[in-house]
C-alpha cells in the first residue's frame, strides 16, 4: 500500500514538471500573438484656431476619447492609454457648422504593438458658430452686516463683461455673478472677486470665454437710524379756529447715511404746511426734507398729514336765578341764595350768543324734609357748551309747612 502511494506521488510530481517544461518550450519557441482593446485614449484637437477665421468654434474644447484594438506578442507587456497619442489636425480639413466626422491619426504608439482598427478610427466633432454677447455683472452678498448698518451700494468695475463662444452656449448666458462676503466693516470695502457666467436660473454655463474673469468690487456700507418726523408749519389759522392736532401718516422712519452724518440727526422735517389756507379739518401731502448725504430706507419721499381743526373756544361768566324742582305741595321753600354765578366755555360763535335763559339752574328737593336741607346746585348747559366752574356747589334750603297745613295739624291735636 505504501509503495503504491509513493509511486502515485512521484507520477504527480513528474506531470507537473513535464507541464512546466512544455510551457517553457512553447513560450520560448512559439510566443503566440494576443489581441486586446485599450479604452479611453485621449484625442487631442490641433489647429482649432483655424476655425475662428471662419467664425466657427468647437462646442467642446476637450474630453474626446477613443478605444483602440491592438495586437502584440503574449510575452510583451500590455500597452497603456498613455503610450498612445491620438490627434485630429483641423488644418487639413474643411469643416462646417454642425456635425463633422473626421479621421483620427495615431501620432505615437508602442513599436511592439499593431493597431488592428487603424483605418476605422473616426470622431464626430460638433462645430458651432462663434458669437459674442455683453452681459451685466451681478454681485451676490453673503453674511450679515453689523446691526444698524446697511449695504447701500455694490459697485463692480467692469459692470459688464463680453462672453465669446458657441452660439448655443452663449445664448444661455444671462449674467456673470460673483460672491462678496459682508463683514462688520462700516466703511467702503474693496476687493477683487472671481465671476462665472450663469443662465437665467443661476446655473453655471461652461464652455464659453469671458474677456474678464474677475472684477473689482467696492462695497458701500452705511449706518441706519430710526428718527421721528417733525411736521413744520407756517402761517396762522383763522381767528375762529384752533389747531387741535397734526397727525403724520408715518411717525417714525429709518434713515441711511454715513455714521458721522446721521449720528447728529434727531428728526426729519417736512416741507412747511401753510395753516392760513386751511379752513377745516383735512389731509395734506408734504415732502420730507432730507439733509445732504441722508436717504430714507424704502425711498419714502412724501407723507400725508391729517390736520385736526376745532372752533376756537372762549370763556364767559353768567349769573342765573336758582329754580326749585320737585317741592312737595304742602311745603314752602326758603333758599339760602337766590342767584348763582358760573363760568362756561365753548366756541366763540355759541358763547357770544348765550344768555341766562339758555341754562337750566335748579335744586332738586325730592326727598327733602321739613327744616334745613343741604342740596346740590344743578346747572344744565346747551349743546357745545361746557361748565368750567360755579360759585358754590351746595346750599341750604329750609322747608316750612304751609299755614293751612299748620292749622289742620293743631286742630287734629
Coordinates of N, CA and C in Angstrom, one line a residue, residues 3 20 25 28 37 56 69 93 114 139 150 170 259 276 302 304 322 337 342 373 383 389 408:
X3 N 3.8 1.5 -0.9 CA 4.6 1.6 -2.2 C 3.8 2.2 -3.3
X20 N 5.3 22.1 -16.9 CA 6.1 23.4 -16.8 C 7.1 23.4 -17.9
X25 N 8.8 25.6 -23.2 CA 9.1 25.4 -24.6 C 8.3 26.2 -25.6
X28 N 9.0 30.0 -25.3 CA 10.3 30.4 -25.8 C 10.5 30.1 -27.3
X37 N -8.1 45.3 -26.2 CA -8.6 46.7 -26.5 C -8.1 47.6 -25.4
X56 N -16.1 80.0 -36.5 CA -16.6 78.8 -36.0 C -15.8 78.4 -34.8
X69 N -8.1 48.8 -30.8 CA -7.9 47.4 -30.7 C -6.5 47.1 -31.2
X93 N -8.6 69.9 -43.0 CA -9.9 69.6 -43.4 C -10.8 70.9 -43.5
X114 N 0.6 46.2 -32.8 CA 0.0 46.6 -34.1 C -1.5 47.0 -33.8
X139 N -23.4 91.1 -8.4 CA -22.6 90.7 -7.2 C -23.6 90.2 -6.1
X150 N -26.2 99.2 6.9 CA -27.0 98.9 5.7 C -26.1 99.0 4.5
X170 N -23.5 80.5 -25.6 CA -23.5 81.9 -25.3 C -24.9 82.4 -25.1
X259 N -22.1 107.4 9.1 CA -22.3 107.4 10.5 C -22.0 108.8 11.1
X276 N -52.6 129.0 7.1 CA -53.5 130.1 6.7 C -54.5 129.7 5.6
X302 N -42.7 111.3 0.3 CA -43.9 112.1 0.6 C -44.8 111.4 1.6
X304 N -48.6 111.9 4.2 CA -49.8 112.6 4.4 C -49.9 113.1 5.9
X322 N -81.8 130.7 40.7 CA -81.9 129.3 41.1 C -83.3 128.9 41.2
X337 N -79.7 131.1 48.9 CA -79.3 132.2 47.9 C -80.2 132.1 46.7
X342 N -71.6 131.5 37.4 CA -70.9 130.3 36.9 C -70.1 130.7 35.6
X373 N -82.1 121.7 54.8 CA -81.6 120.6 53.9 C -80.4 121.2 53.1
X383 N -76.0 122.5 24.2 CA -75.0 121.7 23.4 C -73.9 122.5 22.9
X389 N -66.8 126.2 36.0 CA -66.9 126.3 37.5 C -68.2 127.1 37.9
X408 N -104.4 122.7 60.4 CA -105.0 121.4 60.4 C -104.3 120.5 61.4

